[in-house]
Amino acid sequence: MKAPSFEYAKAESVDEALELLGRFGDDAKVIAGGQSLVPALNMRLAGPSALIDIGAIGELRGIKLDGAVMRIGALTRHCEIMASGEIARHVPLLAKAVPNIAHEAIRNRGTIGGSLANADPAAEWPACSLALGAVMEIAGQNGRRKVSAADFFQGYYTTAIEPDEILIAIEFPVISADYRSAFMELSRRKGDYAMVGLAAHARVSGGVFNDVRLSFFNVADRPVLAVSAAAVLEGKEMSVQAVEQAQQALGDDLDPLGDLYCSPEYKIRLARVLTGRVLSQLAAG
Amino acid sequence: MSGGNAMEKTYPVTVIVNGTPMTALVPARLTLADFLRNEAELTGTHVGCEHGVCGACTVRVDGRTVRGCLTLAVQCDGAEVETIEGATEDGRIKDLQDAFIERNALQCGFCTPGFLMAADELLNDNPSPTREEIREHLSGNYCRCTGYQAIVEAVEMTAARRRGEAQ
Amino acid sequence: MSDRPGISVLDRPNSYIGRTVERPNARRLVQGRGAFVDDMKLPRMVHLAFCRSPYAHAEVVSIDKAEAEALPGVIRVVTMEDLKDIMTPWVGVLDHLKGIKSAEQWPLANGKVHWQGEPVAAVVATSRAIAEDAADLVMVEYNELPPVTDMMTALDPETPVIHKELGDNLCFERNVDEGDVDKAFAEAAFVAEETMRFNRHTGVTMEPRAIICDYNPADEVLTLHMAVQCPHMSKNLYAKHLGLDENKVRVICKDVGGSFGIKIHTYSDEMAAGAITVLLGRPVKFVADRLESFVTDIHARDHVVKARMAFNAEGEITALDMDDVTGIGPYSVYPRTSGIEANQVVNLTGGPYKHRNYRCRARVVFLNKNVMCQYRGVGHPIAVAIAEHLIDRGAVALGLDPVEIRHRNFIPDDAYPYTAPSGAIYERQSHHQCLDKLVEMMDYKGLRAEQAALREKGIYRGIGFVSLVEVTNPSPAFYGVGGARIASQDGCTIRLDPTGGITCITGVTEQGQGTETIVAQIAASAVGVSMDNVRVITGDTDVVPYGGGTWASRGAGIGGEAALQAGKELRKNILKVAATILQSDPEALDIRDGAIIDADTGTERMPLSELGRIAYFRGDTLPHDVQPELVVTRHFVSRGFPFVFTNAAHACHVEVDIETGMVKLLKYWVVEDCGTVINPLLVEEQTRGGVVQGLGPALFEECLYSDEGQLQNGSMADYLVPMAAEMPDIVVGHVETPTATSELGAKGVGEAGTAGAPGAVMNAINDALGSFNVSLADMPFTPEKVLRALGKV
C-alpha cells in the first residue's frame, strides 16, 4: 500500500502557493497536515499529479482574538486549539469538540483548515463552523474572499474552494455571555468518526432558549442545521414536552443516509437522543 | 532510494533523526515511516496499516507524536524526528520500558514502540493520569495481544513511580 | 538427587515453576530492536505485489502484462502459466474428516477467480512501490460469474456450483445422534430454542503476513524467513509443492508480530513468492499490506446455528439438538482444512454438562468469499455461546439463578474420566470449583443488589456467565491421523555450555505468548541453573528438534514437558560427571543455582562452569570410561487422551444504554484451570488478551460482505478492532488441576479467553435487558441491533 507517484512543491507564502497551484493545474492537491490526504494516497484512492505543501507558510498559523472575532489560521493544528485558553473562553464549542477528533497523534498533525477543506461530512469542525456561523477566508489569484459556513459546504468532500484557491483562515464569532455551547457525538469507539454527532449553540437566558443552532454531522453529505427543531425551541423553556417536540421536528430537518453500520432509521433515532441530551446540557449550563 | 522508480523525481531532505542530521534524496510519496525504516534503517518504527489507524508507526516530529505513515518524508525537511531507538538511547523512557517488561505489557512487541512513544507523551503532558485518561490517550494505538490492561497498568505504575509513590 | 520419591522436580528449591519472571526476549522488543521479517534486507532482494481479483467469481479471459513489464524497475510479471511447470497444486482435505472435499488450489488464478482478493498476477520489482505501480498496469479481462455468498442457500439446487468437479457446494458434513433426543424433548418441562448467528471476522495481527523466500540454485537450498507458527509444517509444504528436497528447505522464524491462527495456513501469495524465488534465483520479499490482509488472511467463524435445549423441571438439561451451517471460502484451507471448526462445534457444545442425549448436524459450505479457517479458539466460541445462551434461557424460564443451574448440570466431580455424548473424553475438570471461585471473586451478590437498585433509576446492567471446556495439548488425533505432516510431538535439546549456562533449543515457537520464557523456566528448574544463564533458541528448522510449533494451545503442555524431560536427563548426566570429578556418588549431589552441591547439606562443591571447563577442555583428566554427555534431547507426545481439556468459568458485567443501544463493558472475570501454572503473569496475560479477542467479535468485529461478495469494510478504519478505551479490566483467578498425562501437568491457556468471552457478553446483554423479554443472539451486538431488539428502531 504505497502511494502512487506524484510531484511535490513547498510554498513559502500564500502567493507562492497560488502560483504553484496555477502551474501544476487542477490535478494538483494542497497538503496541510495530511491526515486525511495521506491515507487516501496510500490506499491509492487519490492520485494527484503534485502536492503543494503549504505547511511552511507562517501566515496561515495561529489563533488571534480580534474584537468580536476569533481568527484561526487554516494551518492551526487541532492540538493547538485544544491547548488554547482563549478558544476555551471565547469559542467554547471548539474546545468541547476537539477532544473528539481522532487521537493525539492525529491532533498533533492535523489542521483545522485541512479538515474544513476536506469537508468530510462525519468530521467535527464543519459542524462546529456551521453551528457558530463561521466565515471562511479563501485566497485565489484574484485576491481574497469570504464565504459563510452555510455556503462553504457543498456536498461530500466538496466545498466552495475552487481548484486554484486555498483556505487561509476561519473566523468564529466570539460567544457572548448569555450563549451556551454543547457538543456530543456517539461513536462506537473513542476517536472514531461519530455514528451521529451534534454541535449545538444557543442563547439561554432565564431558562429560555433563543437562537438555537443544532448542527448535526454524519447524517448527510454535509453538516445539517436542524432549523425546524430550532424553531420549535425558540422562546421555550427546557421541558420534557419541548424536547419531545424538537425531537419530533427533526423528522423534517434530517433525511439521513445509512452507512456501513447504521441504517437511516437508526441515525434519526440517535439524532433524537442527542438532541435530548444536548438540550439538557445547554439548559444546565 | 526506496519506494521510487528510476524515472521518478526525487527531492533532497535533511531530517534530524535522533539528533543526527541525515540527508537523502527521496521520492515525494515516501512516508516518514518508510524513510526511517528503509533509509535510516531504524526498524523499530513499525508499519501496521499505512492508513493512520493502528499507531505502530508513532514517532515524534518536533516534539509531538505523529503517525509516521501519514507524514511524508519531504514534509519533514528540517524537522527533528525521534524514534523508539532515539528515545531508548536518551534514557528518558527507561522506567517506562522497565514497567512494560515487569508488567508483561507486551506480547508480540510489534505495537510496543508506538505505545511507548504515545505513553511517553502522555506522561510528559500529564504526570498523574487516571486509568481512564490512560486508556483514552492510548486509544489511538492498537494492540492485538494484551487486551490493553497490562499496558494501562505499566503506564500507571510509571506515573506513580515518577511521582515518588511506591508501586 | 532431589527428585527422590515425594519431591517432584517442580518443587525443587529455587524452582521457577509457578513464579512470575520477566520474559528474556521482551527487552529487545521495548527498544525497537526486534527482528521481524520486514526488518530484513538481503542482497539482490526484490519485492512482490499482486494484481488481485476485484470480483468474487469470474473467468479470467485474458491477462495483458506488457505495460506493467515495461515500467522501469519491474523485473517480471508472473502468471499461472509461468508457475505450472515448477509446482503442484494443493487440496485441503484430511482423511479423518470423512467425506470432506475441496478443489485443487494454485498460487495464482488458474483460469478462474473465486473470491475478491484472489491473486491473479504477481509483479516482481525493485521496490514494493514500483511493484504496486505495475500491478495497477496489469490488464485483466474478466467474465463475471454469479457469486455464491449466502451460506443458507449455498446447497440449494438452484444455486450455482462453485467447483463443478465437486458436484455441489458442500465441503464437509458431520452428524452425531446419541441417546434418545426426541424422547427427551417430548418429555421436557421447558425447551429453549434459538437461531444464533456468529459473524465472520478476522485476526488482524499487528504485523501483517510476511515472508522472504531465498532460493540458491547453486546448492538448491530454499531459505524461508517467515512470520509463522509452524516452521516444520511450512518446510514440508514448500518442499512438497515446489518439488524440492525437504532436507534442503530451511525455515527461519524470528520475531512474529502476532499470529492467533492467522500465520499457520497455506496462502497463495506466499506460495507464489516461493515459486518466484525458484524461478528467479534471488530473494523475494512479500509483506501483505493491510488491505490485502483483510481479503486474504483467513477469516473466522461465520456460522448460523439453530439449536434447542430440553430441561426437566429441576433445571437439568436432558437433551441438546442443533444444526450448524458454516460458510467457508471457495476452498477448504490447506493443510488443516476448513472442516475442523465445525467439527469442534460438534465435539464441544454443552461440554461441561452431564446430559446424555445429543444430536448435531454440522455442514460446511463453499462460498465466493475469502477463505475461513482455524483462528484462535477454533469452534469453541460457537460451542460455548450456544449452550450457555440456552442454559440461561432455561434458568429464566424455570426461575433458577444462572449460577445454580450450571452447578445442577456440571458433570459430577467423581465422574471423571468422562466421555461426552459427542465422543470427547475429559480427563478431569473443575467446573464447580472454578464457578465457586468466580462468584466469590466478583462479589456476585453485591452486583445483583446493585443491578436491582440501578434498574430503579433506569440504568440497565447485566451479568453474564459461561463455563467452558477447551481443547489443548493435542495428540496425533488432531491432524496426524488425517494424513497431514503436522507434528503433535515436540522436542527440546538442552546443552550445558562451558560457561555453566544452558542453551535450550525447542521445536515450539514464540509468537509473543511467552513460550521462550516458560521453556527457560522449566529448563532452569530441571537442570538447576538460574534464569540468567539460560538461552532459548526457537524457530530455525536447521537447528531445532522437529516439532509442531504453536497451535491448539500446545506450547507449554507439549514443549514444556519435552524441556522438563530433557532438563532432568541433562542434570543426571551432569551429576554423573560431577560425581567422577568429586569422587562422590551422583545420588549424594545436586545442582542448585548453577553449582554442584551436596544434596544433604547444600554445601557448594563446584560451579558448573568448572565442570564445563573440565568436561570440554580437560577430558584428559577424566577416567577413560567416562564420556560426558552434556547435550540431551527429549521429545514428548501426548498419549492416553486425544486432547487434554482445560476448563474455565467467565463472567462479564455490562451496562446497556437503552436509548442508543450502546453496550459498555464494565468488568470481566475469569477463573481458569490450565493445570500446573508455570508463570502466573503469563497465564493471566494470555487470558486477558484472549478475552479481548473474544469481546471484539461479540461487539465490534465483522467482515461485512455485500451480496456480490465484496468485502465492504476491509480497512483498519472500517473494521473495528477493540481499542483501549472500550475494553474492561479483567480479573483472573486460577484453579490448578494438573493433567496426569505429563509430569509437568500443564495444559494450554492461550485460547480459553477467546472461547468464553462472546458467550459471556451475550449473556450479560440479555441479562441487562431481561425485563424487556428480548433475546439477542446475532453477533456482533451492534448498538443498532440492540435497539432493534428493543423495538426502538
CSV table of C-alpha atoms in Angstrom, one decimal, chain C residues 480-685:
chain,number,residue,atom,x,y,z
C,480,GLY,CA,-1.5,-36.7,12.2
C,481,VAL,CA,-4.1,-39.4,11.8
C,482,GLY,CA,-5.7,-37.5,9.0
C,483,GLY,CA,-2.5,-37.7,7.0
C,484,ALA,CA,-1.2,-34.2,7.5
C,485,ARG,CA,2.5,-33.8,8.2
C,486,ILE,CA,1.8,-31.6,11.2
C,487,ALA,CA,3.7,-32.8,14.3
C,488,SER,CA,1.9,-33.2,17.5
C,489,GLN,CA,5.1,-34.3,19.3
C,490,ASP,CA,7.7,-31.7,20.1
C,491,GLY,CA,11.3,-31.9,21.2
C,492,CYS,CA,13.8,-29.9,23.2
C,493,THR,CA,17.5,-30.1,23.2
C,494,ILE,CA,19.4,-28.7,26.2
C,495,ARG,CA,23.1,-28.2,26.3
C,496,LEU,CA,25.4,-27.4,29.2
C,497,ASP,CA,27.8,-24.8,27.9
C,498,PRO,CA,31.4,-24.5,29.2
C,499,THR,CA,30.4,-21.3,30.9
C,500,GLY,CA,28.0,-23.2,33.2
C,501,GLY,CA,24.9,-21.8,31.4
C,502,ILE,CA,22.5,-23.8,29.3
C,503,THR,CA,21.1,-23.4,25.8
C,504,CYS,CA,17.6,-24.8,25.1
C,505,ILE,CA,16.7,-25.4,21.5
C,506,THR,CA,13.0,-26.1,21.2
C,507,GLY,CA,10.5,-27.0,18.4
C,508,VAL,CA,7.7,-24.9,19.9
C,509,THR,CA,7.7,-21.3,18.7
C,510,GLU,CA,7.4,-17.9,20.2
C,511,GLN,CA,4.6,-15.6,18.9
C,512,GLY,CA,4.7,-13.3,21.9
C,513,GLN,CA,2.8,-15.6,24.2
C,514,GLY,CA,5.9,-16.3,26.3
C,515,THR,CA,7.0,-19.8,25.0
C,516,GLU,CA,10.7,-19.0,25.3
C,517,THR,CA,10.2,-17.8,28.8
C,518,ILE,CA,8.4,-20.9,30.1
C,519,VAL,CA,10.8,-23.2,28.3
C,520,ALA,CA,13.6,-21.3,30.1
C,521,GLN,CA,11.8,-21.5,33.4
C,522,ILE,CA,11.3,-25.2,33.1
C,523,ALA,CA,14.8,-25.9,31.9
C,524,ALA,CA,16.4,-23.8,34.5
C,525,SER,CA,14.4,-25.5,37.2
C,526,ALA,CA,15.0,-29.0,35.9
C,527,VAL,CA,18.8,-28.5,35.5
C,528,GLY,CA,19.3,-26.3,38.5
C,529,VAL,CA,20.6,-23.1,37.0
C,530,SER,CA,19.4,-19.5,37.3
C,531,MET,CA,17.2,-18.0,34.5
C,532,ASP,CA,20.1,-15.6,33.7
C,533,ASN,CA,22.1,-18.5,32.5
C,534,VAL,CA,19.5,-19.9,30.1
C,535,ARG,CA,19.3,-19.1,26.4
C,536,VAL,CA,16.4,-20.3,24.3
C,537,ILE,CA,16.5,-20.8,20.6
C,538,THR,CA,13.4,-21.3,18.5
C,539,GLY,CA,12.1,-21.1,15.0
C,540,ASP,CA,15.0,-22.3,12.8
C,541,THR,CA,14.4,-25.7,11.2
C,542,ASP,CA,18.1,-26.2,10.6
C,543,VAL,CA,18.6,-26.1,14.4
C,544,VAL,CA,15.6,-27.0,16.4
C,545,PRO,CA,14.3,-30.5,17.1
C,546,TYR,CA,11.4,-31.5,14.7
C,547,GLY,CA,8.2,-30.2,16.2
C,548,GLY,CA,4.8,-28.8,15.6
C,549,GLY,CA,5.2,-25.2,16.8
C,550,THR,CA,2.4,-23.1,18.0
C,551,TRP,CA,-1.2,-24.4,17.6
C,552,ALA,CA,-4.1,-25.7,19.7
C,553,SER,CA,-2.5,-24.4,22.9
C,554,ARG,CA,0.3,-26.9,23.0
C,555,GLY,CA,3.5,-24.8,23.7
C,556,ALA,CA,3.5,-25.2,27.4
C,557,GLY,CA,2.0,-28.6,27.7
C,558,ILE,CA,3.9,-30.4,25.0
C,559,GLY,CA,7.0,-28.2,24.5
C,560,GLY,CA,7.2,-27.6,28.2
C,561,GLU,CA,7.2,-31.3,29.0
C,562,ALA,CA,9.9,-32.0,26.5
C,563,ALA,CA,12.0,-29.3,28.1
C,564,LEU,CA,11.4,-30.8,31.5
C,565,GLN,CA,12.4,-34.3,30.5
C,566,ALA,CA,15.5,-33.0,28.6
C,567,GLY,CA,16.5,-30.9,31.6
C,568,LYS,CA,16.1,-33.8,34.0
C,569,GLU,CA,18.2,-36.0,31.9
C,570,LEU,CA,20.9,-33.4,31.5
C,571,ARG,CA,21.0,-33.0,35.2
C,572,LYS,CA,21.6,-36.7,35.6
C,573,ASN,CA,24.4,-36.6,33.1
C,574,ILE,CA,26.0,-33.6,34.7
C,575,LEU,CA,25.8,-35.2,38.2
C,576,LYS,CA,27.4,-38.4,36.8
C,577,VAL,CA,30.4,-36.3,35.6
C,578,ALA,CA,30.4,-34.3,38.8
C,579,ALA,CA,30.5,-37.5,40.9
C,580,THR,CA,33.5,-38.6,39.0
C,581,ILE,CA,35.3,-35.4,39.4
C,582,LEU,CA,34.4,-35.0,43.0
C,583,GLN,CA,34.8,-38.7,43.8
C,584,SER,CA,31.3,-38.8,45.1
C,585,ASP,CA,28.1,-40.6,44.4
C,586,PRO,CA,25.7,-38.9,42.0
C,587,GLU,CA,22.9,-39.6,44.5
C,588,ALA,CA,24.6,-37.5,47.1
C,589,LEU,CA,24.9,-34.5,44.8
C,590,ASP,CA,22.5,-32.0,43.3
C,591,ILE,CA,22.6,-28.9,41.2
C,592,ARG,CA,21.4,-25.6,42.6
C,593,ASP,CA,21.9,-22.0,41.2
C,594,GLY,CA,24.5,-23.2,38.7
C,595,ALA,CA,26.6,-25.2,41.2
C,596,ILE,CA,27.1,-28.8,42.2
C,597,ILE,CA,26.2,-29.1,45.9
C,598,ASP,CA,25.9,-31.8,48.5
C,599,ALA,CA,22.3,-32.8,48.3
C,600,ASP,CA,22.0,-33.2,52.1
C,601,THR,CA,23.8,-30.1,53.3
C,602,GLY,CA,23.5,-27.7,50.4
C,603,THR,CA,27.3,-27.1,50.6
C,604,GLU,CA,28.7,-25.9,47.2
C,605,ARG,CA,31.2,-28.4,45.8
C,606,MET,CA,31.9,-27.0,42.3
C,607,PRO,CA,30.4,-24.4,40.0
C,608,LEU,CA,29.0,-25.7,36.7
C,609,SER,CA,31.5,-23.5,34.9
C,610,GLU,CA,34.3,-25.6,36.4
C,611,LEU,CA,32.6,-28.8,35.4
C,612,GLY,CA,32.2,-27.4,31.9
C,613,ARG,CA,35.8,-26.5,31.8
C,614,ILE,CA,36.9,-29.9,32.7
C,615,ALA,CA,34.4,-31.7,30.5
C,616,TYR,CA,35.0,-29.7,27.4
C,617,PHE,CA,38.7,-28.8,27.6
C,618,ARG,CA,40.3,-31.3,30.0
C,619,GLY,CA,38.7,-34.5,29.2
C,620,ASP,CA,42.2,-36.0,29.6
C,621,THR,CA,41.7,-35.7,33.3
C,622,LEU,CA,38.7,-37.9,33.4
C,623,PRO,CA,38.7,-41.7,33.7
C,624,HIS,CA,38.7,-43.5,30.3
C,625,ASP,CA,35.3,-44.9,30.8
C,626,VAL,CA,33.7,-41.5,31.5
C,627,GLN,CA,32.4,-39.7,28.4
C,628,PRO,CA,30.5,-36.6,29.5
C,629,GLU,CA,27.2,-36.2,27.5
C,630,LEU,CA,26.2,-32.7,28.1
C,631,VAL,CA,23.7,-32.3,25.4
C,632,VAL,CA,20.3,-34.0,25.8
C,633,THR,CA,17.3,-34.1,23.6
C,634,ARG,CA,13.9,-35.4,24.7
C,635,HIS,CA,10.6,-35.5,22.9
C,636,PHE,CA,7.1,-35.6,24.1
C,637,VAL,CA,3.8,-36.6,22.6
C,638,SER,CA,0.5,-36.5,24.5
C,639,ARG,CA,-0.9,-40.0,24.8
C,640,GLY,CA,-3.8,-41.5,26.7
C,641,PHE,CA,-6.3,-38.9,25.7
C,642,PRO,CA,-6.7,-37.4,22.3
C,643,PHE,CA,-6.7,-34.0,23.9
C,644,VAL,CA,-6.1,-32.6,27.3
C,645,PHE,CA,-9.1,-30.4,28.1
C,646,THR,CA,-8.9,-27.3,30.3
C,647,ASN,CA,-11.9,-25.6,31.7
C,648,ALA,CA,-12.8,-22.1,32.9
C,649,ALA,CA,-15.7,-20.0,34.2
C,650,HIS,CA,-16.2,-16.5,33.0
C,651,ALA,CA,-18.4,-13.6,34.0
C,652,CYS,CA,-19.0,-10.3,32.2
C,653,HIS,CA,-20.6,-7.2,33.6
C,654,VAL,CA,-22.1,-4.7,31.1
C,655,GLU,CA,-24.3,-1.6,31.1
C,656,VAL,CA,-26.7,-1.2,28.1
C,657,ASP,CA,-27.9,2.3,27.1
C,658,ILE,CA,-31.4,1.6,26.2
C,659,GLU,CA,-31.7,4.9,24.3
C,660,THR,CA,-28.8,4.3,21.9
C,661,GLY,CA,-28.3,0.5,22.2
C,662,MET,CA,-24.6,1.0,23.1
C,663,VAL,CA,-23.1,-1.6,25.4
C,664,LYS,CA,-20.4,-0.6,27.9
C,665,LEU,CA,-18.2,-3.3,29.2
C,666,LEU,CA,-17.8,-2.6,33.0
C,667,LYS,CA,-15.7,-5.5,34.1
C,668,TYR,CA,-14.7,-9.1,33.3
C,669,TRP,CA,-13.7,-12.0,35.5
C,670,VAL,CA,-12.1,-15.4,34.6
C,671,VAL,CA,-11.2,-18.4,36.7
C,672,GLU,CA,-9.3,-20.7,34.6
C,673,ASP,CA,-7.8,-24.2,35.2
C,674,CYS,CA,-4.8,-24.8,32.9
C,675,GLY,CA,-3.3,-27.4,35.3
C,676,THR,CA,0.1,-26.5,36.5
C,677,VAL,CA,0.7,-22.8,36.2
C,678,ILE,CA,4.3,-22.2,35.1
C,679,ASN,CA,4.2,-18.4,35.1
C,680,PRO,CA,1.1,-16.8,36.6
C,681,LEU,CA,1.6,-13.4,34.9
C,682,LEU,CA,1.9,-15.0,31.5
C,683,VAL,CA,-1.2,-17.1,32.1
C,684,GLU,CA,-3.1,-14.1,33.2
C,685,GLU,CA,-2.0,-12.0,30.2
